[in-house]
PDB file of C-alpha atoms in Angstrom:
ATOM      1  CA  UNK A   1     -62.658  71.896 100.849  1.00 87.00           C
ATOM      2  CA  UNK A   2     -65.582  71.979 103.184  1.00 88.00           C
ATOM      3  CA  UNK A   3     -63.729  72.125 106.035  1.00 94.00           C
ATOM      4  CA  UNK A   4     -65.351  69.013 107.567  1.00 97.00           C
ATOM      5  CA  UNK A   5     -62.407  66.350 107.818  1.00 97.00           C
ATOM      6  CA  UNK A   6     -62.889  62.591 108.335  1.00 98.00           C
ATOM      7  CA  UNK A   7     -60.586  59.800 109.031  1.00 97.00           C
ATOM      8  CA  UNK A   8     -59.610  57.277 108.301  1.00 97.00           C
ATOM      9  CA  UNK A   9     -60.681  57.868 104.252  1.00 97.00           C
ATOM     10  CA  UNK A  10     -60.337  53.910 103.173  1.00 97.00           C
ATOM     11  CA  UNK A  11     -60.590  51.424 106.198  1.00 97.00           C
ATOM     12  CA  UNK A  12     -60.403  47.399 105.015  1.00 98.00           C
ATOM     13  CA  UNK A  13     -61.477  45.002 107.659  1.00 98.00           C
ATOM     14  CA  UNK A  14     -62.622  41.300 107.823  1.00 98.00           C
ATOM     15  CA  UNK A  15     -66.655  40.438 109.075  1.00 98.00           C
ATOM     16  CA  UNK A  16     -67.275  40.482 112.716  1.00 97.00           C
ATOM     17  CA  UNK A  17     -64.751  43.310 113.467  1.00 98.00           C
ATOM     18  CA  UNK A  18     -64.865  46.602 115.334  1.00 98.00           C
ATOM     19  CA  UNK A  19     -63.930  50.074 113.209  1.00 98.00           C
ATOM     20  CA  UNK A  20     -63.977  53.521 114.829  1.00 98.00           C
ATOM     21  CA  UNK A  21     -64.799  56.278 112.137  1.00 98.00           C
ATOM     22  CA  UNK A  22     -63.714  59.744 113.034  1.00 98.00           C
ATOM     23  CA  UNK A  23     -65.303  63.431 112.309  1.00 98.00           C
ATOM     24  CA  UNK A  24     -64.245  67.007 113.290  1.00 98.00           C
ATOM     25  CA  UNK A  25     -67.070  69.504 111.918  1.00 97.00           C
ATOM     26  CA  UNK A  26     -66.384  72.873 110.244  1.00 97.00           C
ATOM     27  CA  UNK A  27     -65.152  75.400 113.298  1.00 96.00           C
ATOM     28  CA  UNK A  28     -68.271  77.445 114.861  1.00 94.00           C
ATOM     29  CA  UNK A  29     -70.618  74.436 113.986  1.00 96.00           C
ATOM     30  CA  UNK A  30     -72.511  72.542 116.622  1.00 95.00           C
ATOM     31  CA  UNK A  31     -74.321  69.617 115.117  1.00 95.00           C
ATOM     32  CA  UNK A  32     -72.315  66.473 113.577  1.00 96.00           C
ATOM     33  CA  UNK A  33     -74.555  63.826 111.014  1.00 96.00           C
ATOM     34  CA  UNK A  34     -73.992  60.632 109.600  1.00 97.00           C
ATOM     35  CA  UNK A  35     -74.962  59.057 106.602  1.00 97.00           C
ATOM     36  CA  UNK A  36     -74.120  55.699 104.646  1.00 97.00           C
ATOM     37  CA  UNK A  37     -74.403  55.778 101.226  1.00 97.00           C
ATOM     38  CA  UNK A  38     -74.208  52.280  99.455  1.00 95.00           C
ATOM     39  CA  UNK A  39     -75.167  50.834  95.993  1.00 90.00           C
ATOM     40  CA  UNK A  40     -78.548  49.478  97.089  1.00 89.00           C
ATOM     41  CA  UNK A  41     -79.731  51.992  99.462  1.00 90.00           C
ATOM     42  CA  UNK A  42     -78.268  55.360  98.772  1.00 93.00           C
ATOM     43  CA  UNK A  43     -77.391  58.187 100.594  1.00 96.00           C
ATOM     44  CA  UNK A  44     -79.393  57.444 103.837  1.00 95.00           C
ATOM     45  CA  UNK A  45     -79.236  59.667 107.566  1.00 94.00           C
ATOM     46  CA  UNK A  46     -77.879  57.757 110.475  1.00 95.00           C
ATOM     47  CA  UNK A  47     -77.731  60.052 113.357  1.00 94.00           C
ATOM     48  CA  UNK A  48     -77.584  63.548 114.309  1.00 93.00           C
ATOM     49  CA  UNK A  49     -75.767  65.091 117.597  1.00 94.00           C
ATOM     50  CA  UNK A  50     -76.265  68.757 118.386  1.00 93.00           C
ATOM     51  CA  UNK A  51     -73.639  69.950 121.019  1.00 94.00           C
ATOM     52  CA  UNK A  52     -72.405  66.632 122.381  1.00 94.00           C
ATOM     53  CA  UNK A  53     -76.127  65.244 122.601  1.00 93.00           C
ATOM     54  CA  UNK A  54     -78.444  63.243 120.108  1.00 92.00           C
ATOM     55  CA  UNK A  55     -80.864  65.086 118.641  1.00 90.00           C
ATOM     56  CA  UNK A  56     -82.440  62.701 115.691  1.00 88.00           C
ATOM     57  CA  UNK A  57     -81.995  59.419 114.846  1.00 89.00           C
ATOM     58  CA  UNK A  58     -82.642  57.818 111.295  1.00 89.00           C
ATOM     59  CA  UNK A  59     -82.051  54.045 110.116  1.00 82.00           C
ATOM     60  CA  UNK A  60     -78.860  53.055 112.066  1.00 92.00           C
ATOM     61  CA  UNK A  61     -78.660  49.641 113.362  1.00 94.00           C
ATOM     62  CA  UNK A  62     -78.097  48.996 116.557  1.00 95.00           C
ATOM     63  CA  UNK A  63     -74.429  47.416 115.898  1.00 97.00           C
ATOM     64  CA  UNK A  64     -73.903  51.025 114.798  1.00 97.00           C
ATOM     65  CA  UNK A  65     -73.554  53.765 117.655  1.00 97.00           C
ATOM     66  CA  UNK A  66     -72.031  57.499 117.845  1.00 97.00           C
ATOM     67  CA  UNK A  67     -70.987  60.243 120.143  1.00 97.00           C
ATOM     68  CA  UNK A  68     -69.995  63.888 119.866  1.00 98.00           C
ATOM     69  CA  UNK A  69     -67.698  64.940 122.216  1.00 97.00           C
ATOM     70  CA  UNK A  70     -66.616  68.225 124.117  1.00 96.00           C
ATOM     71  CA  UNK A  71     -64.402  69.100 121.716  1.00 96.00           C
ATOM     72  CA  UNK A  72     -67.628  68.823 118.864  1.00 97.00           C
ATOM     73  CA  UNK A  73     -65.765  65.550 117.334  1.00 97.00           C
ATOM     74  CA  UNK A  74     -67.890  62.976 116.989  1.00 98.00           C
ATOM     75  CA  UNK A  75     -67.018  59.171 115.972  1.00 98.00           C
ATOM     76  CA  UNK A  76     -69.482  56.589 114.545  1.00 98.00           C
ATOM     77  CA  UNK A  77     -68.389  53.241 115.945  1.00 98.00           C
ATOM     78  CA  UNK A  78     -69.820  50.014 113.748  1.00 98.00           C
ATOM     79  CA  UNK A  79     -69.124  46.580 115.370  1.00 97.00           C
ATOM     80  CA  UNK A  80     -69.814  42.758 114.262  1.00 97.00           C
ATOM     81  CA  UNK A  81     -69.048  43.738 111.044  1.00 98.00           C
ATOM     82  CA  UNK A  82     -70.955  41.938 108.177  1.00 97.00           C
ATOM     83  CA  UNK A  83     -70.245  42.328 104.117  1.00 97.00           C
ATOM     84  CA  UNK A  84     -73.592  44.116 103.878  1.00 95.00           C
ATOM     85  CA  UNK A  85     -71.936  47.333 105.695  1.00 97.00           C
ATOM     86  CA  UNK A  86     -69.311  47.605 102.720  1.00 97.00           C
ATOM     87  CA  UNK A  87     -70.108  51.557 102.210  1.00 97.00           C
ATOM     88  CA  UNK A  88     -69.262  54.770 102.081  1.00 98.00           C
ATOM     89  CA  UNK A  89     -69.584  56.740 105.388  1.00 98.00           C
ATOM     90  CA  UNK A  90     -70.314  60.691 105.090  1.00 98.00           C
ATOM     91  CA  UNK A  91     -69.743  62.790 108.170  1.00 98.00           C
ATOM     92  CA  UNK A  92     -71.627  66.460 107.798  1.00 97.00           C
ATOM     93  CA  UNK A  93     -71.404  69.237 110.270  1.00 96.00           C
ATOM     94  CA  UNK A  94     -74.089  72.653 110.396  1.00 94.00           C
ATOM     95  CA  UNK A  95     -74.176  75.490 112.893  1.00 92.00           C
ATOM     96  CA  UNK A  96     -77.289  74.773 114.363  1.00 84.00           C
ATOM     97  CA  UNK A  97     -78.658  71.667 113.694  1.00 77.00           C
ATOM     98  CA  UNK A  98     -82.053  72.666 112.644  1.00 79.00           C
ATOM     99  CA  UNK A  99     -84.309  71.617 109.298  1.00 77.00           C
ATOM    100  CA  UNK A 100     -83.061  75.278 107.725  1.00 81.00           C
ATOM    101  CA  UNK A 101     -79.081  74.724 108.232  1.00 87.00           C
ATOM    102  CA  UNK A 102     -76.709  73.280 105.134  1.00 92.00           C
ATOM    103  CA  UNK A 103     -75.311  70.698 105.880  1.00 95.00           C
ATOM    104  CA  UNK A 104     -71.042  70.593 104.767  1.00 96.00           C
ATOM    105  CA  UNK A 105     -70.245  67.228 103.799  1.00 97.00           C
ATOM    106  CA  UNK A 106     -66.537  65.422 104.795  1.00 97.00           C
ATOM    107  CA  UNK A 107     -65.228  63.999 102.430  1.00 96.00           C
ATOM    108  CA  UNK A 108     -66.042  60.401 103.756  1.00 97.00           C
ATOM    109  CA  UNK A 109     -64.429  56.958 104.749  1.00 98.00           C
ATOM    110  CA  UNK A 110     -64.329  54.262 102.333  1.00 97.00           C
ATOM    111  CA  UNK A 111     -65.322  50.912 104.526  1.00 98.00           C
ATOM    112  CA  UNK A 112     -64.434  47.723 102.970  1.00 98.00           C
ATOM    113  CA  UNK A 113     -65.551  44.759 105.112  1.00 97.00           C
ATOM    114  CA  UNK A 114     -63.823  41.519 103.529  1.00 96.00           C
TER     115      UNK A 114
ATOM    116  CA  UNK B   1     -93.105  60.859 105.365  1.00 76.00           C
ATOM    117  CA  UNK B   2     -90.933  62.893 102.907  1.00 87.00           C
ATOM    118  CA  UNK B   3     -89.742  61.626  99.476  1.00 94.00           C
ATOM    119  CA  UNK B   4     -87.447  62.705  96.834  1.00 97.00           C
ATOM    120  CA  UNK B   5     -87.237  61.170  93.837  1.00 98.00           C
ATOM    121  CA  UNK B   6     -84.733  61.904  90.864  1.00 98.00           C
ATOM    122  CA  UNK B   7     -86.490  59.982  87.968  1.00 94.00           C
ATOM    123  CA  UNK B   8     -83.322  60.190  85.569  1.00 97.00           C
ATOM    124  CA  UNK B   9     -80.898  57.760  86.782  1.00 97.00           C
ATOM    125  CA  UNK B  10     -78.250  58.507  84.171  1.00 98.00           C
ATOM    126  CA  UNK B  11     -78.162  61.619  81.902  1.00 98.00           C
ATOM    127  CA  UNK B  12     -75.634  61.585  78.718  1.00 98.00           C
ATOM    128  CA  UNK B  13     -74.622  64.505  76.803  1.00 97.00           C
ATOM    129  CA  UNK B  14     -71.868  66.496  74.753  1.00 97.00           C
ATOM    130  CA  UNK B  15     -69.726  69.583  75.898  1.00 97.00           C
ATOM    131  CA  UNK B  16     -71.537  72.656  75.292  1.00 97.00           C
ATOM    132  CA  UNK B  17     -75.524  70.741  75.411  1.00 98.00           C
ATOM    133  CA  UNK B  18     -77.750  72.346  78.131  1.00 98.00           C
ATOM    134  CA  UNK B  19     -78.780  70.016  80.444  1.00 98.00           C
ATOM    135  CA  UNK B  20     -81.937  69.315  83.100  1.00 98.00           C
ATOM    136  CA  UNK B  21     -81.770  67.459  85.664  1.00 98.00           C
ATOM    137  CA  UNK B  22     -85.086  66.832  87.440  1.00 98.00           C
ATOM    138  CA  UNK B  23     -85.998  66.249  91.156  1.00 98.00           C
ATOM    139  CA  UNK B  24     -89.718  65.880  92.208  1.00 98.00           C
ATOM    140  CA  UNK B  25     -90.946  65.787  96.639  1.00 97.00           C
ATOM    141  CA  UNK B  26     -93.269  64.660  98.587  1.00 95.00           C
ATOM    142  CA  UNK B  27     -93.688  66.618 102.458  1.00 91.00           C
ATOM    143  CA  UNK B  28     -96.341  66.996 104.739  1.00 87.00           C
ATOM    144  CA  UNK B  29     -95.064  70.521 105.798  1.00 85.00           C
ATOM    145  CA  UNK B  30     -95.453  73.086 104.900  1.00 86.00           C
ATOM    146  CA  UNK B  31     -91.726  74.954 105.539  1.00 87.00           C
ATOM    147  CA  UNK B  32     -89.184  72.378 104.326  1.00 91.00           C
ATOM    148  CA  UNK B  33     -85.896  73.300 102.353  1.00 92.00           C
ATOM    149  CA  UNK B  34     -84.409  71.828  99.038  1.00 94.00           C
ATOM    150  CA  UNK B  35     -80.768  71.081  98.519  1.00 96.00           C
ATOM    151  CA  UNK B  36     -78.860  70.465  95.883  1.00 97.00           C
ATOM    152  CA  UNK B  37     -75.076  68.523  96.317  1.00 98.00           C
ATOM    153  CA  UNK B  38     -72.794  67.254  93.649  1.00 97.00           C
ATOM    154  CA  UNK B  39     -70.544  64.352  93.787  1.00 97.00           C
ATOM    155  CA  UNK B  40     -67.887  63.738  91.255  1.00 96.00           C
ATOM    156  CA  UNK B  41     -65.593  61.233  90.386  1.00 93.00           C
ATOM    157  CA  UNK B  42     -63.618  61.961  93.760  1.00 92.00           C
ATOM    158  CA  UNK B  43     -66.068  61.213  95.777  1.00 92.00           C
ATOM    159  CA  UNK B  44     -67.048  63.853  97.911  1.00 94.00           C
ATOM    160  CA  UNK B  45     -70.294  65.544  98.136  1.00 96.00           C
ATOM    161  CA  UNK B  46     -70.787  69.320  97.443  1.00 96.00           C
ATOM    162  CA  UNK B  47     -73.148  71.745  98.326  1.00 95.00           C
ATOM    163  CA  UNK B  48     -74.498  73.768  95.425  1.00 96.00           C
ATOM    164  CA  UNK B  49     -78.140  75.816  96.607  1.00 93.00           C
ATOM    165  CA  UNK B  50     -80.039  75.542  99.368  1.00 92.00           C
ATOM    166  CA  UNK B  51     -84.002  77.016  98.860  1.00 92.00           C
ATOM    167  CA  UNK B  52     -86.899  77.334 101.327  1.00 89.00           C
ATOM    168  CA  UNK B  53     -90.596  76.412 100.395  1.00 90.00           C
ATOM    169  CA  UNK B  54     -91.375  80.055 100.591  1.00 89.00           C
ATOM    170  CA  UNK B  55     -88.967  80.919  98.056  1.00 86.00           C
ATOM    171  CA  UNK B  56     -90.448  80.494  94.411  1.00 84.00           C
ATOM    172  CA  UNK B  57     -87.740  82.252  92.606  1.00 84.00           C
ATOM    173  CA  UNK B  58     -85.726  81.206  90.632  1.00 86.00           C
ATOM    174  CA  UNK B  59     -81.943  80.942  90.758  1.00 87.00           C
ATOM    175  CA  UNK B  60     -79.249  81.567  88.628  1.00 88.00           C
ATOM    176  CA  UNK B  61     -75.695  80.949  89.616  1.00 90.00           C
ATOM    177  CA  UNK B  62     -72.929  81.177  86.611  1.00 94.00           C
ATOM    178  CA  UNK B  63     -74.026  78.224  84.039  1.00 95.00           C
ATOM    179  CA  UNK B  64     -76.185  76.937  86.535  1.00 96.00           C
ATOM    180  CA  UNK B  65     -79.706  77.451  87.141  1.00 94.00           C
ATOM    181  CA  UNK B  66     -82.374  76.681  89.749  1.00 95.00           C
ATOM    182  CA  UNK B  67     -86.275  76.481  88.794  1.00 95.00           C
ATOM    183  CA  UNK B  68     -88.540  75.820  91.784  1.00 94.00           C
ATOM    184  CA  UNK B  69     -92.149  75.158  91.203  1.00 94.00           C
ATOM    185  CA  UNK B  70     -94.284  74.264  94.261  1.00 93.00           C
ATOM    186  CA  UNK B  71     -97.295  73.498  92.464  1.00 93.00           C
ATOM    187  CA  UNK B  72     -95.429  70.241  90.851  1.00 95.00           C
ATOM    188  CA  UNK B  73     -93.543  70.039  93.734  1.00 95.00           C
ATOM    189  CA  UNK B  74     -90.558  70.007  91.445  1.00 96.00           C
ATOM    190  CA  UNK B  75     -87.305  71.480  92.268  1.00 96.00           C
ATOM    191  CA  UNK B  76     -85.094  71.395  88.499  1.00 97.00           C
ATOM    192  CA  UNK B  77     -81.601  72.314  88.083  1.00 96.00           C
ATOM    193  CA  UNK B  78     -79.962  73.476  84.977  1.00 97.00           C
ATOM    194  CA  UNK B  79     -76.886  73.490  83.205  1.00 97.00           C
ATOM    195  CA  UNK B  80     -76.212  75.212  80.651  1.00 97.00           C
ATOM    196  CA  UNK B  81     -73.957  74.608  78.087  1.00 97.00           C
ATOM    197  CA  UNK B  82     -72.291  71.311  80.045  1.00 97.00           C
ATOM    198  CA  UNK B  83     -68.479  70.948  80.270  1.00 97.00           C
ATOM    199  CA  UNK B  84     -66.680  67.810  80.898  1.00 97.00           C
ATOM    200  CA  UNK B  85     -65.779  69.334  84.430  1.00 96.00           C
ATOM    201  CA  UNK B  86     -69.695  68.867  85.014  1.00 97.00           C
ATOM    202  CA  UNK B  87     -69.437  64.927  85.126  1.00 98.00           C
ATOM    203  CA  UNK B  88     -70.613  63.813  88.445  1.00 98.00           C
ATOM    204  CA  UNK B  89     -73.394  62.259  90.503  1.00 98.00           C
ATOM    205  CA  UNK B  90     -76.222  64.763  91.144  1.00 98.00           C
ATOM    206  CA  UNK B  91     -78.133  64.651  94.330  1.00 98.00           C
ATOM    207  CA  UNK B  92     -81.755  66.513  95.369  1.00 98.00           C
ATOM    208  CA  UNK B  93     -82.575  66.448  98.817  1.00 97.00           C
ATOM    209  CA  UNK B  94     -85.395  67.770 101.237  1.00 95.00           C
ATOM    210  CA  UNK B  95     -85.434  68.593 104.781  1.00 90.00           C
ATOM    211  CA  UNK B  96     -87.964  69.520 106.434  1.00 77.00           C
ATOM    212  CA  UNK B  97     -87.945  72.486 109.198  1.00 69.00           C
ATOM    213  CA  UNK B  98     -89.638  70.604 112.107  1.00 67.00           C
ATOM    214  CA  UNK B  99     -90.768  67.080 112.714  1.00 62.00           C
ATOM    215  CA  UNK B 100     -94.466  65.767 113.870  1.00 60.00           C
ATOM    216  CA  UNK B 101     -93.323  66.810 117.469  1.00 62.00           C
ATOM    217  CA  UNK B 102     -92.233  70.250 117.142  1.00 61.00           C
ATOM    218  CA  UNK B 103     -88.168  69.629 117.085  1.00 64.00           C
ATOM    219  CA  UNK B 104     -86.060  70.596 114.973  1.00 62.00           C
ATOM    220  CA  UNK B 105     -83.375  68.631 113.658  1.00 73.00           C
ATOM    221  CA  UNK B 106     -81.759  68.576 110.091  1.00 79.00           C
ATOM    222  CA  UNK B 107     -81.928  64.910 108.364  1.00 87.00           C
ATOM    223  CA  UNK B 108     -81.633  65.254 104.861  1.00 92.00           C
ATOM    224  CA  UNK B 109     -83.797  63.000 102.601  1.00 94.00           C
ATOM    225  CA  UNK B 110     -81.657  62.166  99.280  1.00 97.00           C
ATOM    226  CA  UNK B 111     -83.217  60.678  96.020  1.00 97.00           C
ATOM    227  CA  UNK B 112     -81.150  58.486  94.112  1.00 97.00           C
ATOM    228  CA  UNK B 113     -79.282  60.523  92.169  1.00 97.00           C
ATOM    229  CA  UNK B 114     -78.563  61.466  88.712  1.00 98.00           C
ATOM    230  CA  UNK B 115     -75.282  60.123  86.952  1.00 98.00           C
ATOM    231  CA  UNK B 116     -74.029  63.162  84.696  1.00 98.00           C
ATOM    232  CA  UNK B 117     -71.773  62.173  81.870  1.00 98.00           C
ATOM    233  CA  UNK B 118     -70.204  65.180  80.120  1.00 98.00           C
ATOM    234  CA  UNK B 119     -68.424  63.586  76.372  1.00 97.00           C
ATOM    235  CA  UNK B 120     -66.074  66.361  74.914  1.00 96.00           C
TER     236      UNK B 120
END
């Protein structure tokens, strides 16, 4: 167990829909990522917050936004759903948020857009 | 712009074989950091070793092994004599300590991954 806990873990929805997908980080850490990993593209980075602000953003479309909040949760929201975003979302959390922190991985929400 | 790539898309082997799994970069920087995670069948991804660039030794961590060469800029992981416990998606992955402008930030670059199957 990581200590990084996502919900919900399997989340079924219909194209053109709205899904919030939570993340609270390991306690003490600071930054929050997301990453989508799907058959065609792999694991790829999505966004990084660092204390409630963004700090880096990678290829996340702009249906797709996030926010870390005071209490170091953060939630990846994903709207006009299309089949194409069928994937597996990772949430990971570090202490710092720099290029030399690991990175604990949740252990992910299954998204199923029908 | 970084690059990892995991040439090996599926590995086979039986319980008890020694096994290499290989994971070439690409980087600009010179301080970046390797990772390596496992996923198995459950889905989650776990970390296993972290190494800086500046770190050329190698590591050895029960049946698993680390070789790091930055002249190939190859980072290799071993296990040795494979169990079927061992089955699972294998993933390298490179960050890299600061970007163009001087911040840093963690995004991890993943390659593909290498499907381990462990037959008993």
């Amino acid at each position: 167990d990581s200590g990084v806990t996502q919900t919900p873990k399997h989340l079924i929805t219909a194209t053109g829909q709205r899904v919030t997908l939570r993340c609270s980080p390991r306690s003490g850490d600071l930054s929050v990522y997301w990453y989508q990993q799907s058959l065609d593209q792999g694991l790829q980075f999505l966004i990084q917050y660092y204390n409630g602000e963004e700090r880096a953003k990678g290829n996340i479309l702009e249906r797709f936004s996030a926010q870390q909040f005071p209490d170091l949760h953060s939630e990846l929201n994903l709207s006009s759903l299309e089949l194409g975003d069928s994937a597996l979302y990772f949430c990971a959390s570090s202490v710092a948020g720099g290029g030399t922190d690991t990175q604990y991985f949740g252990p992910g929400t299954r998204l199923t857009v029908l | 712009a970084q690059k990892v790539t995991q040439a090996q898309t599926e590995i086979s082997v039986v319980e008890k074989e020694d096994v290499t799994l290989d994971c070439v970069y690409e980087t600009r920087d010179t301080t970046y950091y390797l990772f390596w995670y496992k996923q198995p069948p459950s889905g989650e991804l776990v970390f296993l070793i972290r190494r800086n660039s500046f770190d050329e030794q190698n590591e050895i961590s029960g049946r698993y092994s680390w070789n790091f060469q930055k002249s190939t800029s190859s980072f290799n992981f071993t296990i040795t004599a494979s169990q079927v416990v061992d089955s699972a998606v294998y993933f390298c992955a490179l960050s890299e300590a600061r970007d163009a402008g001087g911040t840093s930030y963690g995004k991890l670059t993943f390659g593909q991954g290498t499907i381990l199957t462990v037959h008993p």
